[in-house]
C-alpha atoms as one frame of an Amber mdcrd trajectory, in Angstrom:
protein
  -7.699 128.066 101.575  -5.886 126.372  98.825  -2.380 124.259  99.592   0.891
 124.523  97.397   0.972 121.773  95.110   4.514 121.534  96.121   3.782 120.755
  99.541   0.784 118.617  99.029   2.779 116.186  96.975   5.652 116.235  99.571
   3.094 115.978 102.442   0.835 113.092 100.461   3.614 110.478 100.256   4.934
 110.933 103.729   1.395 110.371 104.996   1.113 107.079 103.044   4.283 105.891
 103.653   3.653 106.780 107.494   0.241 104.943 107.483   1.879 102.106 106.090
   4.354 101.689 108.702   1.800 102.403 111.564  -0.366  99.278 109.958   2.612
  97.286 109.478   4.135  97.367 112.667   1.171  96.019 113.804  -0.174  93.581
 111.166   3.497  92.357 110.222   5.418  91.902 113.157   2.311  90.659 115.552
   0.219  88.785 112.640   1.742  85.496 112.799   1.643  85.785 116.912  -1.110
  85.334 119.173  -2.667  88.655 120.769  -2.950  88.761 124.452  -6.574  87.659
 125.706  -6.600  91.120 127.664  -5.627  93.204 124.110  -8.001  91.018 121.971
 -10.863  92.109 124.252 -10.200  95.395 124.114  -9.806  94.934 120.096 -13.636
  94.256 119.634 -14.529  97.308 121.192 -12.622  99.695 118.656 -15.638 100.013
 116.238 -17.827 100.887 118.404 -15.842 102.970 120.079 -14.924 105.062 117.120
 -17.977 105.096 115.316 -20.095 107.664 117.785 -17.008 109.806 117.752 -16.873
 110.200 114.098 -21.658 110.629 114.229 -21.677 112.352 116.989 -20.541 116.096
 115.603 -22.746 115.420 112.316 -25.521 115.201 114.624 -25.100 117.720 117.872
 -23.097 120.176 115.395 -24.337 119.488 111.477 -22.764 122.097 108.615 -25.841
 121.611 107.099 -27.327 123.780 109.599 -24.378 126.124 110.632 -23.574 123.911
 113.861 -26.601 124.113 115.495 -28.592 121.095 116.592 -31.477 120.038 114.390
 -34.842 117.956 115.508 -34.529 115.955 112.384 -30.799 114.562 112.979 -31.577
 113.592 116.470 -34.257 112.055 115.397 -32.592 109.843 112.928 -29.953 108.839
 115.579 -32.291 108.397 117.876 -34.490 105.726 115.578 -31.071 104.589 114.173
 -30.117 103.596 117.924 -33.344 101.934 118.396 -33.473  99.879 115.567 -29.882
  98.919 116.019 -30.592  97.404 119.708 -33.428  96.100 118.896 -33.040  94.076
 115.529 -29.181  93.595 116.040 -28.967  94.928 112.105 -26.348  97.385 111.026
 -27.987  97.800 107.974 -31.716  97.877 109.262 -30.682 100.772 111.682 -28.903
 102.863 108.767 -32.023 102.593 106.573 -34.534 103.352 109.329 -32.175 106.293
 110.052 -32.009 107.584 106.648 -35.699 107.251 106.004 -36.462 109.269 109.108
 -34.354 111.773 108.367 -35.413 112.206 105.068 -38.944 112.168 106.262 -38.657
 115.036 108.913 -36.992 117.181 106.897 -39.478 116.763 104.191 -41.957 117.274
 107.021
């Protein structure tokens, strides 16, 4: 499926400009004001509230496999989860992650 380039231009600016205005609404007219304790807790939560949404259908669901669940993608979330609790590293868990996945599949 291919998009007019008329539209995609018309469409591409309005989503930038809208983006924009979302951000600044929030960055601009509350930056220079204190948050709320009750909204600043919540705050710290967004990462790792989004983050599992955005995994989680590469994993259960990959295209790499036509949607159906692979051993060697769980796997690699599963070690990535591991490694995450237990060394407290973001980095640490992607690598041991990527390494088992790579080393499943090559399996």
């Amino acid at each position: 499926m291919t998009i007019d380039p008329t539209t995609f231009w018309i469409v591409l600016p309005a989503l930038a400009i809208g983006t924009y205005v979302i951000r600044l609404s929030f960055l601009g007219v509350l930056g220079d004001r204190p948050l709320p304790e009750g909204l600043r807790r919540a705050l710290r939560y967004t990462a790792v509230a989004i983050l599992p949404g955005l995994v989680a259908p590469a994993v259960l669901w990959p295209t790499a496999t036509g949607g159906q669940t692979d051993p060697a993608r769980l796997a690699a979330a599963l070690v990535t989860l591991a490694v995450g609790i237990a060394t407290r590293s973001v980095i640490g868990a992607i690598l041991a992650g990527g390494v088992t996945l790579y080393a499943v599949l090559w399996l």
